[in-house]
Coordinates of C-alpha atoms in Angstrom, one line a residue:
X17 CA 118.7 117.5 127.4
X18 CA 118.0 120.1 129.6
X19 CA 116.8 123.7 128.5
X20 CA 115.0 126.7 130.0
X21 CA 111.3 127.3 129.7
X22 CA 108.9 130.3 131.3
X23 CA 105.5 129.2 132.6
X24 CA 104.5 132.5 133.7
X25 CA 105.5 135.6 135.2
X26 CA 108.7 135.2 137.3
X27 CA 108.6 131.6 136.9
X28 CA 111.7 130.2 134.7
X29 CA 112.3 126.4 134.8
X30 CA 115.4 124.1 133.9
X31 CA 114.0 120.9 132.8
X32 CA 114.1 117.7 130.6
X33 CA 113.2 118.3 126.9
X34 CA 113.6 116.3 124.0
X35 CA 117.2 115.9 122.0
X36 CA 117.1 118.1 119.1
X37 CA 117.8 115.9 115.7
X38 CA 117.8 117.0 112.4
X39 CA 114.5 116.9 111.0
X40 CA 114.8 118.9 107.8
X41 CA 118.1 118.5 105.1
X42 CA 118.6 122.1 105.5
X43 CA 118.8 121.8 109.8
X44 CA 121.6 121.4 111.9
X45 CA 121.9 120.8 115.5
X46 CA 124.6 122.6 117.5
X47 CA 125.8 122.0 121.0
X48 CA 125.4 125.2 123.5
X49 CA 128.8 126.6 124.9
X50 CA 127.6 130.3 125.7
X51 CA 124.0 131.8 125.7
X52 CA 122.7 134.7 127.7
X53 CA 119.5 136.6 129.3
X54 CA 118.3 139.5 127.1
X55 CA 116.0 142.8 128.3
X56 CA 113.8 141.5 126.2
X57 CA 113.3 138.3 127.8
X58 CA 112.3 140.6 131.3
X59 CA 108.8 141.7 129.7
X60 CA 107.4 138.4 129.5
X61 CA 109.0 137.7 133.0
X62 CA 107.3 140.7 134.6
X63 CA 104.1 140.2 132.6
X64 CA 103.7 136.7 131.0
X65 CA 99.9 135.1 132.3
X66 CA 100.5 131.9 133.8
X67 CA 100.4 128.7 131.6
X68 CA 100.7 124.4 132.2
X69 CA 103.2 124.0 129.9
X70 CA 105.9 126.3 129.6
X71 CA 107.6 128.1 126.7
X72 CA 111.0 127.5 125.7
X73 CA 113.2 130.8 125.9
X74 CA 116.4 132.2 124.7
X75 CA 117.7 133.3 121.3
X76 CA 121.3 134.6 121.6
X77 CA 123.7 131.4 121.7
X78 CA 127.1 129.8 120.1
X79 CA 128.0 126.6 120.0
X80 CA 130.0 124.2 118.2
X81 CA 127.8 121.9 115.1
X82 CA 127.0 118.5 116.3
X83 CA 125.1 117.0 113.0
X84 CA 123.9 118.5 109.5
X85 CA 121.4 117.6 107.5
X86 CA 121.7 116.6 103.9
X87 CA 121.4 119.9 101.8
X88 CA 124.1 121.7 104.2
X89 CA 127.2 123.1 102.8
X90 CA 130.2 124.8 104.1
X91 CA 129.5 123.9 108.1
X92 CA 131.0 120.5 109.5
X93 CA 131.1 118.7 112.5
X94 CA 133.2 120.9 115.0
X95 CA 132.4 124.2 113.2
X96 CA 132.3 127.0 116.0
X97 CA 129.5 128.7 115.1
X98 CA 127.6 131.7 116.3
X99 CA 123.5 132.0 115.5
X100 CA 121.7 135.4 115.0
X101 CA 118.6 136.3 117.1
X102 CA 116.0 135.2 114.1
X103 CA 117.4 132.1 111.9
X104 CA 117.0 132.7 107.8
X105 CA 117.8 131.4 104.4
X106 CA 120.2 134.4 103.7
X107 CA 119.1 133.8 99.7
X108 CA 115.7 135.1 99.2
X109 CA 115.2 138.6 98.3
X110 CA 114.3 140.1 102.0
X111 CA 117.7 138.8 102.9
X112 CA 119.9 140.0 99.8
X113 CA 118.4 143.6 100.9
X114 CA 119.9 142.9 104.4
X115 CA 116.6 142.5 105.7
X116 CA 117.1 138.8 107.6
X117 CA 114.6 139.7 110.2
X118 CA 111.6 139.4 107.2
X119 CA 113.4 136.3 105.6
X120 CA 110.3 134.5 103.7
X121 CA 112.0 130.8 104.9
X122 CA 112.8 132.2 108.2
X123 CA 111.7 131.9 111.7
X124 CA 112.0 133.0 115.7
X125 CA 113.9 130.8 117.9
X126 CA 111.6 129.3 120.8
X127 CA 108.9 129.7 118.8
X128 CA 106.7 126.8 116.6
X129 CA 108.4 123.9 117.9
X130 CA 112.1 125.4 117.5
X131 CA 114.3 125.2 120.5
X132 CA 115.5 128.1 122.8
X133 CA 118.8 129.3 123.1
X134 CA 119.1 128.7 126.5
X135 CA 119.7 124.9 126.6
X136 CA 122.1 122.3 126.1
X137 CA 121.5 122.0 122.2
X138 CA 119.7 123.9 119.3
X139 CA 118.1 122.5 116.3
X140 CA 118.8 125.1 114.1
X141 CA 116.8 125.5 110.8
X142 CA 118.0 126.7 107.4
X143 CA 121.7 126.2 109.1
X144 CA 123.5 127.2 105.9
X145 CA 122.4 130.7 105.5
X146 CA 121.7 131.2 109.5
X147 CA 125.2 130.3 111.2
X148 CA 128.4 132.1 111.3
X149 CA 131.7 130.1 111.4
X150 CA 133.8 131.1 114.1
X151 CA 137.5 131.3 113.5
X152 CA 138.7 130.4 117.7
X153 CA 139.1 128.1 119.8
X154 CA 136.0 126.7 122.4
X155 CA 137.9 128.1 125.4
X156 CA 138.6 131.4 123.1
X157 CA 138.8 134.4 125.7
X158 CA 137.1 136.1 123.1
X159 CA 133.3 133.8 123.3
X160 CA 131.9 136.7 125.8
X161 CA 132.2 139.4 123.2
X162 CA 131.6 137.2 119.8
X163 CA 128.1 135.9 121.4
X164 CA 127.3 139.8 121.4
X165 CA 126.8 139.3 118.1
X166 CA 123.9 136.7 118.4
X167 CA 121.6 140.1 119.2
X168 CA 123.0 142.8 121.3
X169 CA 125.9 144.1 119.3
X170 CA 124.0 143.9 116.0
X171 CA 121.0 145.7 117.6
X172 CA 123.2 148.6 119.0
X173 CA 125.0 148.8 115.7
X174 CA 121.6 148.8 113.8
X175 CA 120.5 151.4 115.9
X176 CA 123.4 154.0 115.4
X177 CA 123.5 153.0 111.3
X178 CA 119.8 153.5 111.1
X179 CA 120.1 157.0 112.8
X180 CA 123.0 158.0 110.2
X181 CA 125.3 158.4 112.9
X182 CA 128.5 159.4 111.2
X183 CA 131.9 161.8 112.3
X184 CA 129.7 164.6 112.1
X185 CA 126.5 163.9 113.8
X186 CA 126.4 164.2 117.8
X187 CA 124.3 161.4 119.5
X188 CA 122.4 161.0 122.6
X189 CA 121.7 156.9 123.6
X190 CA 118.8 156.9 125.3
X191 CA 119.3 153.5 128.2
X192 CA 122.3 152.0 129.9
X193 CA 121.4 148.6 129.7
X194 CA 123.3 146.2 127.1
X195 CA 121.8 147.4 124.1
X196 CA 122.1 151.1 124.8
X197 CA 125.9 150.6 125.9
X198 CA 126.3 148.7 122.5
X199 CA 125.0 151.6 120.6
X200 CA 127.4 154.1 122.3
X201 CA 130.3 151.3 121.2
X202 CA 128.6 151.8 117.6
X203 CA 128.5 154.9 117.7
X204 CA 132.1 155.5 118.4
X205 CA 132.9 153.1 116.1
X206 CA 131.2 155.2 113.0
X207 CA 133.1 158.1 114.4
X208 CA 130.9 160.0 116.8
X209 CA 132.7 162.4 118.5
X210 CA 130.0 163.5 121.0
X211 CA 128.0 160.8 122.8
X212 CA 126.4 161.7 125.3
X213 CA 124.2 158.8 127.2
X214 CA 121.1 159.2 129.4
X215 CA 121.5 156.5 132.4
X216 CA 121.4 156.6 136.0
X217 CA 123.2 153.2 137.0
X218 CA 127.0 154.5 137.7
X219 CA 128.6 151.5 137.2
X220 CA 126.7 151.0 133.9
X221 CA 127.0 154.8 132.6
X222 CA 131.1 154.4 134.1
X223 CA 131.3 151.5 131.5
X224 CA 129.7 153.8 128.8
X225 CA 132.1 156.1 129.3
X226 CA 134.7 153.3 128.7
X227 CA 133.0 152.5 125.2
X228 CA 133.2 155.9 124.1
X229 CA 130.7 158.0 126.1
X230 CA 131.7 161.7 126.6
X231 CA 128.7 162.6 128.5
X232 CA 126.7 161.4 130.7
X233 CA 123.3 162.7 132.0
X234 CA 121.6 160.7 134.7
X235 CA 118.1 163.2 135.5
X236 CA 115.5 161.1 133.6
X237 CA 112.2 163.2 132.0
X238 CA 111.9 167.1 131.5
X239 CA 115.1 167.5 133.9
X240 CA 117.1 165.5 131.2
X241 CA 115.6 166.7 128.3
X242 CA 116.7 170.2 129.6
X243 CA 120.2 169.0 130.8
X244 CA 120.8 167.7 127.1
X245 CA 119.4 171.0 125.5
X246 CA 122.0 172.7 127.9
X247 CA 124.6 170.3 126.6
X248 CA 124.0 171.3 123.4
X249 CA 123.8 175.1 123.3
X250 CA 120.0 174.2 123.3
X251 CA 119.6 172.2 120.1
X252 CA 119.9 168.9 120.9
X253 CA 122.1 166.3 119.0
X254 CA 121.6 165.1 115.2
X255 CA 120.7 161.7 116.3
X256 CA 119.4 159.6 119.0
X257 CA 119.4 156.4 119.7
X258 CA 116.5 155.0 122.0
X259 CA 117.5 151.9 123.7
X260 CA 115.0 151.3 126.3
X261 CA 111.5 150.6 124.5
X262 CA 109.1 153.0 126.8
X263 CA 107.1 155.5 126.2
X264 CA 109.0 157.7 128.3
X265 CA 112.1 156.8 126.2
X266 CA 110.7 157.5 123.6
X267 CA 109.0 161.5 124.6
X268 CA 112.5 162.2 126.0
X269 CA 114.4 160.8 122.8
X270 CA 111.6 163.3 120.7
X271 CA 112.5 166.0 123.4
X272 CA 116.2 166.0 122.7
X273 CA 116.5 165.4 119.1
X274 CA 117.6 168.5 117.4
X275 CA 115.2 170.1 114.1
X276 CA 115.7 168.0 111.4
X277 CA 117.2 165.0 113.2
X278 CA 116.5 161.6 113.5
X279 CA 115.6 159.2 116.5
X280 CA 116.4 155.6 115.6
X281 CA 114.3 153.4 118.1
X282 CA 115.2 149.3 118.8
X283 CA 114.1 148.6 122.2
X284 CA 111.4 146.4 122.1
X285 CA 108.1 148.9 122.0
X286 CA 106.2 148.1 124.7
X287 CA 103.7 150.9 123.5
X288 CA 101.4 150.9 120.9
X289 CA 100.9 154.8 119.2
X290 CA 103.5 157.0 118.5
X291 CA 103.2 160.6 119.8
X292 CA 104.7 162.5 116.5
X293 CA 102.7 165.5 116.5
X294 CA 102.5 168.8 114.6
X295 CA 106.0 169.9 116.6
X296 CA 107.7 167.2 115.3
X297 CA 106.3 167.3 111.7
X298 CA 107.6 171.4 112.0
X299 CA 111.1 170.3 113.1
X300 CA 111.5 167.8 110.4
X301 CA 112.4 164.9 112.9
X302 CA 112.8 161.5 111.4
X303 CA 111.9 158.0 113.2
X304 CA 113.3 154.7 112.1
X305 CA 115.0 151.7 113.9
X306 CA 113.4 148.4 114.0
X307 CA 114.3 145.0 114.7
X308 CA 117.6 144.6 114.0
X309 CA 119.0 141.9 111.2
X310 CA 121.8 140.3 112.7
X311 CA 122.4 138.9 109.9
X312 CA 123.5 141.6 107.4
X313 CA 125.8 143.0 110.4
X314 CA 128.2 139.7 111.3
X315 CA 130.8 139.6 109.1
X316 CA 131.0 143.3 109.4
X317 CA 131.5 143.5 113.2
X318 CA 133.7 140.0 113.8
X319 CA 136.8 141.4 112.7
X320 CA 136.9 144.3 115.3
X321 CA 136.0 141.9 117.9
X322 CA 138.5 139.3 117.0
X323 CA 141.3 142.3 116.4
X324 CA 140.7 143.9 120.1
X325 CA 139.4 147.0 118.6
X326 CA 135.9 146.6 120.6
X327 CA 134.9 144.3 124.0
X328 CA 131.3 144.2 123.9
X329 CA 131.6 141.2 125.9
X330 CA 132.2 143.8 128.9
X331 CA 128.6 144.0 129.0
X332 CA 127.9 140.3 130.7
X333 CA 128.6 141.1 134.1
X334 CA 127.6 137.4 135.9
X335 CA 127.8 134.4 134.9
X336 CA 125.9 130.9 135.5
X337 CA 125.4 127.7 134.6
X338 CA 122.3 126.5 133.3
X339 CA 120.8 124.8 136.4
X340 CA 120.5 128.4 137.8
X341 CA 119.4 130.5 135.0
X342 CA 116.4 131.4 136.6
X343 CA 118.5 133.2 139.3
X344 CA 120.2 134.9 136.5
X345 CA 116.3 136.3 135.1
X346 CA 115.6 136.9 138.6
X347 CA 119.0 139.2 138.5
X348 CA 118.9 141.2 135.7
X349 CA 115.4 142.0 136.7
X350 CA 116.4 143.3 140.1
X351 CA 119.3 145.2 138.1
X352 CA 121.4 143.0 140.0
X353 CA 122.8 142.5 137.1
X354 CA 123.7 144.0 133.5
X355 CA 123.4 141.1 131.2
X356 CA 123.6 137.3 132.0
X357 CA 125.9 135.0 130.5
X358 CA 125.0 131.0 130.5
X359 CA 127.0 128.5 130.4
X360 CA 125.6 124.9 130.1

């Protein structure tokens, strides 16, 4: 089959791998119908040293289940199923706290010898407790938004419940790229009534407002952090979602949290010290986020999607076929693009 593989900074590859087959009775192995490009895929595409192999990439992808192995229940040839961004057991106790992402049986995709999302086919370890079943049709409308799921959707969400966002807390999302526009749609969808969302791409910030944005501020640094205060009446809002994964982001979300608020952080840190400080201790401010748990969140968010109450699938603004993902890395990098959808 063919699947997608980095060998370096700015050099993606579509090439010949090896059939996935179940190797394990707890696998399965899914066909690909939609996978995608995440942010997170651009640092090691900006950065990545070069290597002679290649690394297989991707892990946000739906399909439909080709062959289980022999200790799999409840999934069957023709399933449509959707995979979260880290595969798990969904028994052990990590997972029954909602904790997927620290499963003790669980596992990265791409990683160890398991395949990427973005190829033809997936072996997919611990299947049971990993996959969703989808209740549509392959050429569902609908596939766009419920592969949101896989990551992007469940990160925004994650971000906006681990904030505490709620009818009566305000909220600043910090980033107009998928994840932050995902967290304004979470927001909303706790009942936020004032969003306001730091991002200078219009058509980005126009489809923020769209999800549920009331404000937007597009000055970036101390101009922002003032034009939020101003916002405000000078305090800042009760939460704020960082979407980005910068240091910057990070000393602007700090600047416009108001005393005793919280700033929920899931963009990928690309830092490595956090600059909480004797200002931050006065004011009380609380930091959390993490990796997200897909997981816990599926069964939670499907029904809005499949009822029309949320699109997230707005976010994929090109699409391509697999021969040409590396135009679609090449893209997003450029902010050509939004977020990639594949189709092989």
């Amino acid at each position: 089959m063919r699947a997608t593989l980095m060998y370096g900074a700015g050099d993606v590859r579509v090439e010949n791998v090896p059939d996935p087959k179940i190797q394990q009775p707890t696998d399965a192995v899914v066909r690909v119908l939609r996978a995608c490009v995440c942010g997170s895929d651009l640092w090691p595409y900006g950065s990545m040293p070069a290597t002679e192999r290649g690394v297989r990439m991707g892990h946000e992808f739906l399909g439909v289940v080709e062959d289980t192995g022999a200790d799999v229940s409840g999934l069957n040839r023709g399933d449509l199923v959707v995979a979260p961004f880290v595969w798990s057991d969904n028994t052990c106790d990590f997972c029954a706290e909602g904790l997927h992402t620290s499963c003790r049986h669980g596992g990265l995709w791409a990683r160890d010898g398991i395949d990427g999302g973005q190829g033809e086919a997936v072996r997919v370890p611990q299947a049971q407790g990993t996959l969703v079943k989808l209740p549509v049709a392959e050429d569902s409308a609908l596939l766009p938004s419920l592969l949101t799921l896989s990551d992007v959707l469940c990160t925004g969400h994650h971000c906006a419940v681990t904030a505490g966002v709620n009818p009566r807390t305000t909220v600043t999302v910090i980033g107009d790229g998928a994840v932050g526009l995902s967290a304004v749609i979470s927001a909303k969808r706790l009942g936020a009534e004032r969003i306001i969302l730091m991002g200078r791409h219009k058509d980005r910030t126009d489809l923020g407002r769209d999800f549920g944005a009331t404000d937007v501020v597009s000055e970036r640094g101390e101009e922002g952090i003032e034009r939020v205060r101003e916002l405000t009446g000078g305090d800042g809002t009760h939460t704020v979602l960082e979407c980005v994964g910068t240091l910057p982001a990070l000393q602007t979300s700090l600047g416009v949290v108001r005393a005793g608020g919280t700033v929920s952080r899931v963009g990928a840190p690309q830092y490595g010290e956090v600059p909480l400080g004797f200002p931050e201790f006065m004011n009380n401010i609380t930091l959390t986020g993490g990796v997200a748990p897909a997981r816990a969140y599926i069964e939670e968010l499907l029904p809005d999607i499949l009822e029309g109450r949320i699109q997230p699938g707005r976010v994929f603004d090109r699409t391509v076929g697999l021969g040409d993902t590396p135009e679609g890395y090449r893209a997003m990098a450029a902010r050509e693009a939004l977020k990639v959808l594949v189709t092989p």
